[in-house]
Amino acid sequence: MPKEIAGPEVTPGARETQLGEWRIVALKDASFALDGGAMFGVVPRVMWERLTKVNSDHTVPLATTPYLLDNGTYRVLIEPGMGLRWGEKQTAMFHISHDEGHELVTSLRAAGVEPEEITHCLMSHCHWDHIGAACGADGLPVFPKAQHWCPQSERDAALHPDHLRRASYRKEDLQPIIEANLLQTFEGETEILPGLKMVELGGHSDGISLVILETAEGKAAFWADIVPTSNHVHLPFIMAYDMNAALSWEVRTKWIPLAAEEGWLNLLYHDLDQPMGRFVVDAKKRYTFAAI
Ligand SMILES: [Zn+2]
């Protein structure tokens, strides 16, 4: 447990909190499922099957959770989500569902915000389950007034994927945003707004980035696929999807302990029912997730 926890307490399953001047809301996009073995990498099934529900086809249920950051002046969307442009084959294979309010624009409106009011749309990396909802069923940008941001390396991978990357990117997720002159890219690190930055780390993908919000009341971070669910906080729990597992290890051993030490509020994109909480460490140096 961090000695002192800055910022608000978060109750288990909470979907909204306030950090400094920022209202933070866990929105809803899709629910879906991915192969359990791929989600847990080298961790044996006997260990991970105790942690999560497992479907009969060996997939594990996941969410895609975009986040709204609203300080009254700016309305920032982090990670738009998977969206609606999916055919029958993928819908069945990945169990994609938009039931029970799982649709980004519906969820955004329930939080009191119209798509036109989004000022920034931040994309940690450009995998299809992370940015598909930035364009609607008509294939056009959903947030017409938003500056969209992604790492340059991710833009390149999405537009020109090689054999290794082809299954993870769809050019049509990004092309309409570029054509509408809405996309900005960065290398290394960029400050989107005062106190809000994207830090390119790599490992899971070429340029996957951490989004960090710094306020007078403490820090928050959006972890994307660096820590996809509350079951992936333990340092060796690296997904088999990661392109460079050695770099993922480096990234995770640097940033997860820092977030635990400083009591950051952590936003987890793929967790089914715990979208926000803190990282804690026990006496054996095992890192876990706590909805505190
Ligand atoms: Zn990914």
PDB file of C-alpha atoms and ligand atoms in Angstrom:
ATOM      1  CA  MET A   1       0.000   0.000   0.000  1.00  0.00           C
ATOM      2  CA  PRO A   2       1.311   3.478  -0.740  1.00  0.00           C
ATOM      3  CA  LYS A   3       2.013   5.308   2.498  1.00  0.00           C
ATOM      4  CA  GLU A   4      -0.115   8.236   1.565  1.00  0.00           C
ATOM      5  CA  ILE A   5      -2.790   8.218  -1.086  1.00  0.00           C
ATOM      6  CA  ALA A   6      -3.265  11.484  -2.904  1.00  0.00           C
ATOM      7  CA  GLY A   7      -6.603  12.376  -4.414  1.00  0.00           C
ATOM      8  CA  PRO A   8     -10.025  10.829  -4.039  1.00  0.00           C
ATOM      9  CA  GLU A   9     -10.970   7.385  -2.830  1.00  0.00           C
ATOM     10  CA  VAL A  10     -12.437   5.101  -5.460  1.00  0.00           C
ATOM     11  CA  THR A  11     -14.955   2.448  -4.488  1.00  0.00           C
ATOM     12  CA  PRO A  12     -14.901  -0.947  -6.282  1.00  0.00           C
ATOM     13  CA  GLY A  13     -16.534  -0.692  -9.682  1.00  0.00           C
ATOM     14  CA  ALA A  14     -16.729   3.131  -9.570  1.00  0.00           C
ATOM     15  CA  ARG A  15     -17.054   4.698 -13.022  1.00  0.00           C
ATOM     16  CA  GLU A  16     -16.672   8.344 -12.110  1.00  0.00           C
ATOM     17  CA  THR A  17     -14.426  10.415  -9.869  1.00  0.00           C
ATOM     18  CA  GLN A  18     -12.936  13.893  -9.538  1.00  0.00           C
ATOM     19  CA  LEU A  19      -9.194  14.564  -9.506  1.00  0.00           C
ATOM     20  CA  GLY A  20      -8.273  18.218  -9.027  1.00  0.00           C
ATOM     21  CA  GLU A  21     -10.243  20.226 -11.555  1.00  0.00           C
ATOM     22  CA  TRP A  22     -10.890  17.177 -13.745  1.00  0.00           C
ATOM     23  CA  ARG A  23     -14.013  15.053 -13.754  1.00  0.00           C
ATOM     24  CA  ILE A  24     -12.994  11.556 -14.891  1.00  0.00           C
ATOM     25  CA  VAL A  25     -15.661   9.231 -16.288  1.00  0.00           C
ATOM     26  CA  ALA A  26     -15.236   5.621 -17.444  1.00  0.00           C
ATOM     27  CA  LEU A  27     -17.464   5.470 -20.534  1.00  0.00           C
ATOM     28  CA  LYS A  28     -18.720   2.336 -22.277  1.00  0.00           C
ATOM     29  CA  ASP A  29     -17.815   1.072 -25.719  1.00  0.00           C
ATOM     30  CA  ALA A  30     -17.970  -2.660 -26.498  1.00  0.00           C
ATOM     31  CA  SER A  31     -17.667  -5.826 -24.538  1.00  0.00           C
ATOM     32  CA  PHE A  32     -15.706  -8.531 -26.331  1.00  0.00           C
ATOM     33  CA  ALA A  33     -13.393 -11.488 -25.702  1.00  0.00           C
ATOM     34  CA  LEU A  34      -9.870 -12.551 -26.609  1.00  0.00           C
ATOM     35  CA  ASP A  35      -8.050 -15.842 -26.306  1.00  0.00           C
ATOM     36  CA  GLY A  36      -7.077 -16.380 -22.665  1.00  0.00           C
ATOM     37  CA  GLY A  37      -3.669 -17.842 -23.509  1.00  0.00           C
ATOM     38  CA  ALA A  38      -2.804 -14.793 -25.603  1.00  0.00           C
ATOM     39  CA  MET A  39      -4.002 -12.424 -22.866  1.00  0.00           C
ATOM     40  CA  PHE A  40      -1.759 -13.998 -20.239  1.00  0.00           C
ATOM     41  CA  GLY A  41       1.336 -14.872 -22.299  1.00  0.00           C
ATOM     42  CA  VAL A  42       3.728 -17.250 -20.548  1.00  0.00           C
ATOM     43  CA  VAL A  43       1.553 -17.457 -17.419  1.00  0.00           C
ATOM     44  CA  PRO A  44       0.148 -21.033 -17.272  1.00  0.00           C
ATOM     45  CA  ARG A  45      -3.601 -21.450 -17.523  1.00  0.00           C
ATOM     46  CA  VAL A  46      -3.766 -23.113 -14.073  1.00  0.00           C
ATOM     47  CA  MET A  47      -2.736 -19.736 -12.686  1.00  0.00           C
ATOM     48  CA  TRP A  48      -4.810 -17.324 -14.770  1.00  0.00           C
ATOM     49  CA  GLU A  49      -8.058 -19.327 -14.938  1.00  0.00           C
ATOM     50  CA  ARG A  50      -8.554 -18.678 -11.227  1.00  0.00           C
ATOM     51  CA  LEU A  51      -8.518 -14.934 -11.863  1.00  0.00           C
ATOM     52  CA  THR A  52     -11.087 -14.511 -14.618  1.00  0.00           C
ATOM     53  CA  LYS A  53     -14.197 -15.944 -16.211  1.00  0.00           C
ATOM     54  CA  VAL A  54     -13.320 -18.240 -19.155  1.00  0.00           C
ATOM     55  CA  ASN A  55     -15.657 -18.905 -22.085  1.00  0.00           C
ATOM     56  CA  SER A  56     -16.067 -22.403 -23.594  1.00  0.00           C
ATOM     57  CA  ASP A  57     -13.907 -21.380 -26.593  1.00  0.00           C
ATOM     58  CA  HIS A  58     -11.057 -20.458 -24.185  1.00  0.00           C
ATOM     59  CA  THR A  59     -11.591 -16.720 -24.607  1.00  0.00           C
ATOM     60  CA  VAL A  60     -11.836 -14.374 -21.630  1.00  0.00           C
ATOM     61  CA  PRO A  61     -14.421 -11.576 -21.481  1.00  0.00           C
ATOM     62  CA  LEU A  62     -13.057  -8.025 -21.697  1.00  0.00           C
ATOM     63  CA  ALA A  63     -14.361  -4.489 -22.025  1.00  0.00           C
ATOM     64  CA  THR A  64     -13.205  -1.530 -24.062  1.00  0.00           C
ATOM     65  CA  THR A  65     -13.449   1.509 -21.814  1.00  0.00           C
ATOM     66  CA  PRO A  66     -12.887   5.002 -23.204  1.00  0.00           C
ATOM     67  CA  TYR A  67     -12.425   7.740 -20.580  1.00  0.00           C
ATOM     68  CA  LEU A  68     -13.761  11.287 -20.497  1.00  0.00           C
ATOM     69  CA  LEU A  69     -11.662  13.971 -18.821  1.00  0.00           C
ATOM     70  CA  ASP A  70     -13.652  17.191 -18.385  1.00  0.00           C
ATOM     71  CA  ASN A  71     -12.413  20.322 -16.618  1.00  0.00           C
ATOM     72  CA  GLY A  72     -15.189  22.613 -17.833  1.00  0.00           C
ATOM     73  CA  THR A  73     -12.962  24.117 -20.551  1.00  0.00           C
ATOM     74  CA  TYR A  74     -11.638  21.001 -22.267  1.00  0.00           C
ATOM     75  CA  ARG A  75     -13.349  17.676 -22.818  1.00  0.00           C
ATOM     76  CA  VAL A  76     -10.732  15.046 -23.563  1.00  0.00           C
ATOM     77  CA  LEU A  77     -11.584  11.540 -24.718  1.00  0.00           C
ATOM     78  CA  ILE A  78      -8.914   8.930 -24.056  1.00  0.00           C
ATOM     79  CA  GLU A  79      -9.013   5.885 -26.352  1.00  0.00           C
ATOM     80  CA  PRO A  80     -12.202   6.030 -28.414  1.00  0.00           C
ATOM     81  CA  GLY A  81     -12.818   2.253 -28.414  1.00  0.00           C
ATOM     82  CA  MET A  82     -13.699  -0.524 -30.795  1.00  0.00           C
ATOM     83  CA  GLY A  83     -16.790   0.930 -32.425  1.00  0.00           C
ATOM     84  CA  LEU A  84     -19.459  -0.444 -34.684  1.00  0.00           C
ATOM     85  CA  ARG A  85     -17.758  -1.297 -37.985  1.00  0.00           C
ATOM     86  CA  TRP A  86     -17.526  -5.058 -37.586  1.00  0.00           C
ATOM     87  CA  GLY A  87     -18.682  -7.874 -39.841  1.00  0.00           C
ATOM     88  CA  GLU A  88     -20.441 -11.067 -38.814  1.00  0.00           C
ATOM     89  CA  LYS A  89     -17.250 -13.126 -38.747  1.00  0.00           C
ATOM     90  CA  GLN A  90     -15.322 -10.850 -36.350  1.00  0.00           C
ATOM     91  CA  THR A  91     -18.410 -10.180 -34.229  1.00  0.00           C
ATOM     92  CA  ALA A  92     -18.772 -13.912 -33.641  1.00  0.00           C
ATOM     93  CA  MET A  93     -15.057 -14.663 -33.229  1.00  0.00           C
ATOM     94  CA  PHE A  94     -14.438 -11.837 -30.745  1.00  0.00           C
ATOM     95  CA  HIS A  95     -17.913 -11.978 -29.102  1.00  0.00           C
ATOM     96  CA  ILE A  96     -18.327  -8.261 -29.860  1.00  0.00           C
ATOM     97  CA  SER A  97     -21.424  -6.880 -28.152  1.00  0.00           C
ATOM     98  CA  HIS A  98     -22.875  -3.420 -27.712  1.00  0.00           C
ATOM     99  CA  ASP A  99     -25.677  -4.459 -25.344  1.00  0.00           C
ATOM    100  CA  GLU A 100     -26.505  -2.696 -22.086  1.00  0.00           C
ATOM    101  CA  GLY A 101     -25.413   0.792 -23.078  1.00  0.00           C
ATOM    102  CA  HIS A 102     -22.105  -0.390 -24.524  1.00  0.00           C
ATOM    103  CA  GLU A 103     -21.873   2.203 -27.267  1.00  0.00           C
ATOM    104  CA  LEU A 104     -19.556   5.180 -27.079  1.00  0.00           C
ATOM    105  CA  VAL A 105     -21.787   8.030 -28.246  1.00  0.00           C
ATOM    106  CA  THR A 106     -24.740   6.809 -26.131  1.00  0.00           C
ATOM    107  CA  SER A 107     -22.442   6.550 -23.141  1.00  0.00           C
ATOM    108  CA  LEU A 108     -20.916   9.978 -23.793  1.00  0.00           C
ATOM    109  CA  ARG A 109     -24.361  11.579 -23.996  1.00  0.00           C
ATOM    110  CA  ALA A 110     -25.358   9.846 -20.743  1.00  0.00           C
ATOM    111  CA  ALA A 111     -22.368  11.673 -19.209  1.00  0.00           C
ATOM    112  CA  GLY A 112     -23.798  14.952 -20.542  1.00  0.00           C
ATOM    113  CA  VAL A 113     -21.397  15.499 -23.444  1.00  0.00           C
ATOM    114  CA  GLU A 114     -22.096  15.670 -27.187  1.00  0.00           C
ATOM    115  CA  PRO A 115     -19.509  14.288 -29.667  1.00  0.00           C
ATOM    116  CA  GLU A 116     -19.030  17.810 -31.112  1.00  0.00           C
ATOM    117  CA  GLU A 117     -17.932  19.032 -27.683  1.00  0.00           C
ATOM    118  CA  ILE A 118     -14.901  16.723 -27.506  1.00  0.00           C
ATOM    119  CA  THR A 119     -11.806  18.932 -27.839  1.00  0.00           C
ATOM    120  CA  HIS A 120      -9.119  16.215 -27.838  1.00  0.00           C
ATOM    121  CA  CYS A 121      -9.153  12.525 -28.702  1.00  0.00           C
ATOM    122  CA  LEU A 122      -6.031  10.718 -27.477  1.00  0.00           C
ATOM    123  CA  MET A 123      -5.090   7.337 -28.918  1.00  0.00           C
ATOM    124  CA  SER A 124      -2.395   5.419 -27.016  1.00  0.00           C
ATOM    125  CA  HIS A 125      -1.759   3.205 -30.020  1.00  0.00           C
ATOM    126  CA  CYS A 126      -3.709   2.355 -33.158  1.00  0.00           C
ATOM    127  CA  HIS A 127      -4.817  -1.267 -32.681  1.00  0.00           C
ATOM    128  CA  TRP A 128      -8.360  -1.857 -33.936  1.00  0.00           C
ATOM    129  CA  ASP A 129      -9.836  -2.499 -30.501  1.00  0.00           C
ATOM    130  CA  HIS A 130      -8.578   0.913 -29.340  1.00  0.00           C
ATOM    131  CA  ILE A 131      -9.406   3.393 -32.108  1.00  0.00           C
ATOM    132  CA  GLY A 132     -12.225   1.848 -34.189  1.00  0.00           C
ATOM    133  CA  ALA A 133     -14.894   4.053 -32.605  1.00  0.00           C
ATOM    134  CA  ALA A 134     -13.192   7.312 -33.640  1.00  0.00           C
ATOM    135  CA  CYS A 135     -15.046   6.789 -36.942  1.00  0.00           C
ATOM    136  CA  GLY A 136     -18.748   5.899 -36.943  1.00  0.00           C
ATOM    137  CA  ALA A 137     -20.798   3.343 -38.855  1.00  0.00           C
ATOM    138  CA  ASP A 138     -20.593   5.701 -41.869  1.00  0.00           C
ATOM    139  CA  GLY A 139     -16.783   5.564 -41.723  1.00  0.00           C
ATOM    140  CA  LEU A 140     -16.471   9.290 -40.896  1.00  0.00           C
ATOM    141  CA  PRO A 141     -14.894  10.931 -37.822  1.00  0.00           C
ATOM    142  CA  VAL A 142     -17.251  10.957 -34.820  1.00  0.00           C
ATOM    143  CA  PHE A 143     -15.514  13.878 -33.078  1.00  0.00           C
ATOM    144  CA  PRO A 144     -15.335  16.551 -35.789  1.00  0.00           C
ATOM    145  CA  LYS A 145     -13.864  19.294 -33.602  1.00  0.00           C
ATOM    146  CA  ALA A 146     -11.334  17.213 -31.703  1.00  0.00           C
ATOM    147  CA  GLN A 147      -7.571  17.296 -32.114  1.00  0.00           C
ATOM    148  CA  HIS A 148      -6.777  13.606 -32.471  1.00  0.00           C
ATOM    149  CA  TRP A 149      -3.370  12.531 -31.185  1.00  0.00           C
ATOM    150  CA  CYS A 150      -1.381   9.318 -31.655  1.00  0.00           C
ATOM    151  CA  PRO A 151       2.334   8.436 -31.778  1.00  0.00           C
ATOM    152  CA  GLN A 152       3.899   8.868 -35.242  1.00  0.00           C
ATOM    153  CA  SER A 153       5.142   5.255 -35.106  1.00  0.00           C
ATOM    154  CA  GLU A 154       1.552   4.055 -34.601  1.00  0.00           C
ATOM    155  CA  ARG A 155       0.267   6.138 -37.505  1.00  0.00           C
ATOM    156  CA  ASP A 156       2.952   4.559 -39.706  1.00  0.00           C
ATOM    157  CA  ALA A 157       2.110   1.044 -38.510  1.00  0.00           C
ATOM    158  CA  ALA A 158      -1.610   1.604 -39.139  1.00  0.00           C
ATOM    159  CA  LEU A 159      -1.101   2.962 -42.657  1.00  0.00           C
ATOM    160  CA  HIS A 160       1.651   0.562 -43.737  1.00  0.00           C
ATOM    161  CA  PRO A 161       1.456  -2.568 -41.577  1.00  0.00           C
ATOM    162  CA  ASP A 162       3.925  -5.316 -42.373  1.00  0.00           C
ATOM    163  CA  HIS A 163       3.153  -9.008 -42.041  1.00  0.00           C
ATOM    164  CA  LEU A 164       3.669  -9.011 -38.258  1.00  0.00           C
ATOM    165  CA  ARG A 165       1.359  -6.057 -37.688  1.00  0.00           C
ATOM    166  CA  ARG A 166      -1.340  -6.650 -40.287  1.00  0.00           C
ATOM    167  CA  ALA A 167      -3.761  -8.444 -37.952  1.00  0.00           C
ATOM    168  CA  SER A 168      -3.725  -5.621 -35.396  1.00  0.00           C
ATOM    169  CA  TYR A 169      -4.366  -2.518 -37.526  1.00  0.00           C
ATOM    170  CA  ARG A 170      -7.009  -1.277 -39.967  1.00  0.00           C
ATOM    171  CA  LYS A 171      -6.049   1.570 -42.278  1.00  0.00           C
ATOM    172  CA  GLU A 172      -9.683   2.669 -42.485  1.00  0.00           C
ATOM    173  CA  ASP A 173      -9.685   3.479 -38.749  1.00  0.00           C
ATOM    174  CA  LEU A 174      -7.203   6.319 -39.284  1.00  0.00           C
ATOM    175  CA  GLN A 175      -7.460   7.405 -42.918  1.00  0.00           C
ATOM    176  CA  PRO A 176     -10.721   9.432 -42.529  1.00  0.00           C
ATOM    177  CA  ILE A 177      -9.227  11.279 -39.534  1.00  0.00           C
ATOM    178  CA  ILE A 178      -6.140  12.176 -41.567  1.00  0.00           C
ATOM    179  CA  GLU A 179      -8.269  13.250 -44.538  1.00  0.00           C
ATOM    180  CA  ALA A 180     -10.330  15.527 -42.268  1.00  0.00           C
ATOM    181  CA  ASN A 181      -7.070  17.129 -41.073  1.00  0.00           C
ATOM    182  CA  LEU A 182      -7.777  16.090 -37.511  1.00  0.00           C
ATOM    183  CA  LEU A 183      -4.701  13.957 -36.745  1.00  0.00           C
ATOM    184  CA  GLN A 184      -1.579  15.174 -34.980  1.00  0.00           C
ATOM    185  CA  THR A 185       1.327  12.885 -34.161  1.00  0.00           C
ATOM    186  CA  PHE A 186       4.319  13.021 -31.845  1.00  0.00           C
ATOM    187  CA  GLU A 187       7.543  11.197 -31.105  1.00  0.00           C
ATOM    188  CA  GLY A 188       8.780  10.516 -27.564  1.00  0.00           C
ATOM    189  CA  GLU A 189       6.583  12.705 -25.415  1.00  0.00           C
ATOM    190  CA  THR A 190       4.076  15.495 -25.887  1.00  0.00           C
ATOM    191  CA  GLU A 191       2.129  17.826 -23.624  1.00  0.00           C
ATOM    192  CA  ILE A 192      -1.454  17.885 -24.885  1.00  0.00           C
ATOM    193  CA  LEU A 193      -2.657  20.441 -22.310  1.00  0.00           C
ATOM    194  CA  PRO A 194      -1.019  21.785 -19.151  1.00  0.00           C
ATOM    195  CA  GLY A 195      -0.637  18.744 -16.857  1.00  0.00           C
ATOM    196  CA  LEU A 196      -1.774  16.242 -19.501  1.00  0.00           C
ATOM    197  CA  LYS A 197       0.861  14.382 -21.494  1.00  0.00           C
ATOM    198  CA  MET A 198       1.390  11.311 -23.641  1.00  0.00           C
ATOM    199  CA  VAL A 199       4.619   9.344 -23.162  1.00  0.00           C
ATOM    200  CA  GLU A 200       5.623   6.910 -25.911  1.00  0.00           C
ATOM    201  CA  LEU A 201       6.988   3.686 -24.389  1.00  0.00           C
ATOM    202  CA  GLY A 202       6.640   0.779 -26.857  1.00  0.00           C
ATOM    203  CA  GLY A 203       6.750  -2.918 -26.003  1.00  0.00           C
ATOM    204  CA  HIS A 204       3.167  -4.002 -26.616  1.00  0.00           C
ATOM    205  CA  SER A 205       3.279  -2.173 -29.962  1.00  0.00           C
ATOM    206  CA  ASP A 206       5.808   0.150 -31.652  1.00  0.00           C
ATOM    207  CA  GLY A 207       4.676   3.337 -29.950  1.00  0.00           C
ATOM    208  CA  ILE A 208       2.140   2.483 -27.250  1.00  0.00           C
ATOM    209  CA  SER A 209       1.920   5.455 -24.905  1.00  0.00           C
ATOM    210  CA  LEU A 210       0.977   6.114 -21.326  1.00  0.00           C
ATOM    211  CA  VAL A 211      -1.385   9.074 -20.845  1.00  0.00           C
ATOM    212  CA  ILE A 212      -0.522  10.905 -17.630  1.00  0.00           C
ATOM    213  CA  LEU A 213      -2.621  13.586 -15.930  1.00  0.00           C
ATOM    214  CA  GLU A 214      -0.952  15.628 -13.214  1.00  0.00           C
ATOM    215  CA  THR A 215      -3.095  17.704 -10.847  1.00  0.00           C
ATOM    216  CA  ALA A 216      -2.638  19.430  -7.498  1.00  0.00           C
ATOM    217  CA  GLU A 217      -4.467  16.471  -5.937  1.00  0.00           C
ATOM    218  CA  GLY A 218      -2.301  13.737  -7.462  1.00  0.00           C
ATOM    219  CA  LYS A 219      -1.709  11.909 -10.728  1.00  0.00           C
ATOM    220  CA  ALA A 220      -3.832   9.673 -12.925  1.00  0.00           C
ATOM    221  CA  ALA A 221      -2.647   7.410 -15.726  1.00  0.00           C
ATOM    222  CA  PHE A 222      -4.317   5.607 -18.598  1.00  0.00           C
ATOM    223  CA  TRP A 223      -2.433   2.344 -19.137  1.00  0.00           C
ATOM    224  CA  ALA A 224      -3.893   1.054 -22.437  1.00  0.00           C
ATOM    225  CA  ASP A 225      -2.371  -2.397 -23.103  1.00  0.00           C
ATOM    226  CA  ILE A 226       0.618  -1.829 -20.813  1.00  0.00           C
ATOM    227  CA  VAL A 227      -1.719  -2.956 -17.989  1.00  0.00           C
ATOM    228  CA  PRO A 228      -4.910  -4.052 -19.769  1.00  0.00           C
ATOM    229  CA  THR A 229      -6.867  -5.404 -16.780  1.00  0.00           C
ATOM    230  CA  SER A 230      -6.659  -5.564 -13.005  1.00  0.00           C
ATOM    231  CA  ASN A 231      -5.207  -9.091 -13.450  1.00  0.00           C
ATOM    232  CA  HIS A 232      -2.180  -7.702 -15.312  1.00  0.00           C
ATOM    233  CA  VAL A 233      -0.619  -5.527 -12.604  1.00  0.00           C
ATOM    234  CA  HIS A 234       1.779  -8.259 -11.389  1.00  0.00           C
ATOM    235  CA  LEU A 235       4.976  -7.428 -13.277  1.00  0.00           C
ATOM    236  CA  PRO A 236       5.547 -10.731 -15.205  1.00  0.00           C
ATOM    237  CA  PHE A 237       1.944 -10.826 -16.516  1.00  0.00           C
ATOM    238  CA  ILE A 238       2.830  -9.688 -20.043  1.00  0.00           C
ATOM    239  CA  MET A 239       0.456 -10.506 -22.889  1.00  0.00           C
ATOM    240  CA  ALA A 240       1.546 -12.814 -25.724  1.00  0.00           C
ATOM    241  CA  TYR A 241       0.280 -10.072 -28.054  1.00  0.00           C
ATOM    242  CA  ASP A 242       3.217  -7.839 -27.063  1.00  0.00           C
ATOM    243  CA  MET A 243       5.633  -7.373 -29.985  1.00  0.00           C
ATOM    244  CA  ASN A 244       8.662  -6.811 -27.752  1.00  0.00           C
ATOM    245  CA  ALA A 245       8.186  -8.580 -24.433  1.00  0.00           C
ATOM    246  CA  ALA A 246      11.650  -7.566 -23.149  1.00  0.00           C
ATOM    247  CA  LEU A 247      10.770  -3.906 -23.656  1.00  0.00           C
ATOM    248  CA  SER A 248       7.345  -4.466 -22.054  1.00  0.00           C
ATOM    249  CA  TRP A 249       9.140  -5.860 -19.002  1.00  0.00           C
ATOM    250  CA  GLU A 250      11.401  -2.791 -18.878  1.00  0.00           C
ATOM    251  CA  VAL A 251       8.428  -0.443 -19.210  1.00  0.00           C
ATOM    252  CA  ARG A 252       6.341  -2.252 -16.601  1.00  0.00           C
ATOM    253  CA  THR A 253       9.151  -2.564 -14.035  1.00  0.00           C
ATOM    254  CA  LYS A 254       9.762   1.170 -14.299  1.00  0.00           C
ATOM    255  CA  TRP A 255       6.243   2.600 -14.364  1.00  0.00           C
ATOM    256  CA  ILE A 256       4.057   0.218 -12.282  1.00  0.00           C
ATOM    257  CA  PRO A 257       6.209   0.585  -9.111  1.00  0.00           C
ATOM    258  CA  LEU A 258       6.268   4.366  -9.623  1.00  0.00           C
ATOM    259  CA  ALA A 259       2.459   4.488  -9.890  1.00  0.00           C
ATOM    260  CA  ALA A 260       2.148   2.334  -6.750  1.00  0.00           C
ATOM    261  CA  GLU A 261       4.675   4.410  -4.805  1.00  0.00           C
ATOM    262  CA  GLU A 262       3.001   7.712  -5.669  1.00  0.00           C
ATOM    263  CA  GLY A 263      -0.578   6.424  -5.313  1.00  0.00           C
ATOM    264  CA  TRP A 264      -1.694   7.231  -8.856  1.00  0.00           C
ATOM    265  CA  LEU A 265      -5.303   6.755  -9.926  1.00  0.00           C
ATOM    266  CA  ASN A 266      -5.052   4.107 -12.670  1.00  0.00           C
ATOM    267  CA  LEU A 267      -7.470   3.772 -15.576  1.00  0.00           C
ATOM    268  CA  LEU A 268      -7.659   0.261 -17.068  1.00  0.00           C
ATOM    269  CA  TYR A 269      -9.066  -0.007 -20.579  1.00  0.00           C
ATOM    270  CA  HIS A 270      -9.903  -3.711 -20.840  1.00  0.00           C
ATOM    271  CA  ASP A 271     -11.072  -4.529 -17.329  1.00  0.00           C
ATOM    272  CA  LEU A 272     -14.661  -5.781 -17.261  1.00  0.00           C
ATOM    273  CA  ASP A 273     -15.815  -4.228 -14.023  1.00  0.00           C
ATOM    274  CA  GLN A 274     -13.006  -2.290 -12.338  1.00  0.00           C
ATOM    275  CA  PRO A 275     -12.119   0.599 -14.629  1.00  0.00           C
ATOM    276  CA  MET A 276     -10.325   2.693 -11.992  1.00  0.00           C
ATOM    277  CA  GLY A 277      -8.209   2.045  -8.913  1.00  0.00           C
ATOM    278  CA  ARG A 278      -4.727   1.972  -7.475  1.00  0.00           C
ATOM    279  CA  PHE A 279      -1.711  -0.330  -7.690  1.00  0.00           C
ATOM    280  CA  VAL A 280      -0.511  -1.788  -4.416  1.00  0.00           C
ATOM    281  CA  VAL A 281       2.529  -3.877  -3.552  1.00  0.00           C
ATOM    282  CA  ASP A 282       2.822  -6.535  -0.840  1.00  0.00           C
ATOM    283  CA  ALA A 283       5.836  -7.633   1.198  1.00  0.00           C
ATOM    284  CA  LYS A 284       6.817 -10.147  -1.525  1.00  0.00           C
ATOM    285  CA  LYS A 285       6.953  -7.314  -4.096  1.00  0.00           C
ATOM    286  CA  ARG A 286       3.853  -8.604  -5.844  1.00  0.00           C
ATOM    287  CA  TYR A 287       1.860  -5.801  -7.460  1.00  0.00           C
ATOM    288  CA  THR A 288      -1.927  -6.013  -7.488  1.00  0.00           C
ATOM    289  CA  PHE A 289      -4.912  -3.792  -8.115  1.00  0.00           C
ATOM    290  CA  ALA A 290      -7.060  -2.258  -5.409  1.00  0.00           C
ATOM    291  CA  ALA A 291     -10.203  -0.267  -5.926  1.00  0.00           C
ATOM    292  CA  ILE A 292      -9.185   2.332  -3.357  1.00  0.00           C
TER     293      ILE A 292
HETATM  294 ZN    ZN B   1      -3.215  -3.244 -28.311  1.00  0.00          ZN
END
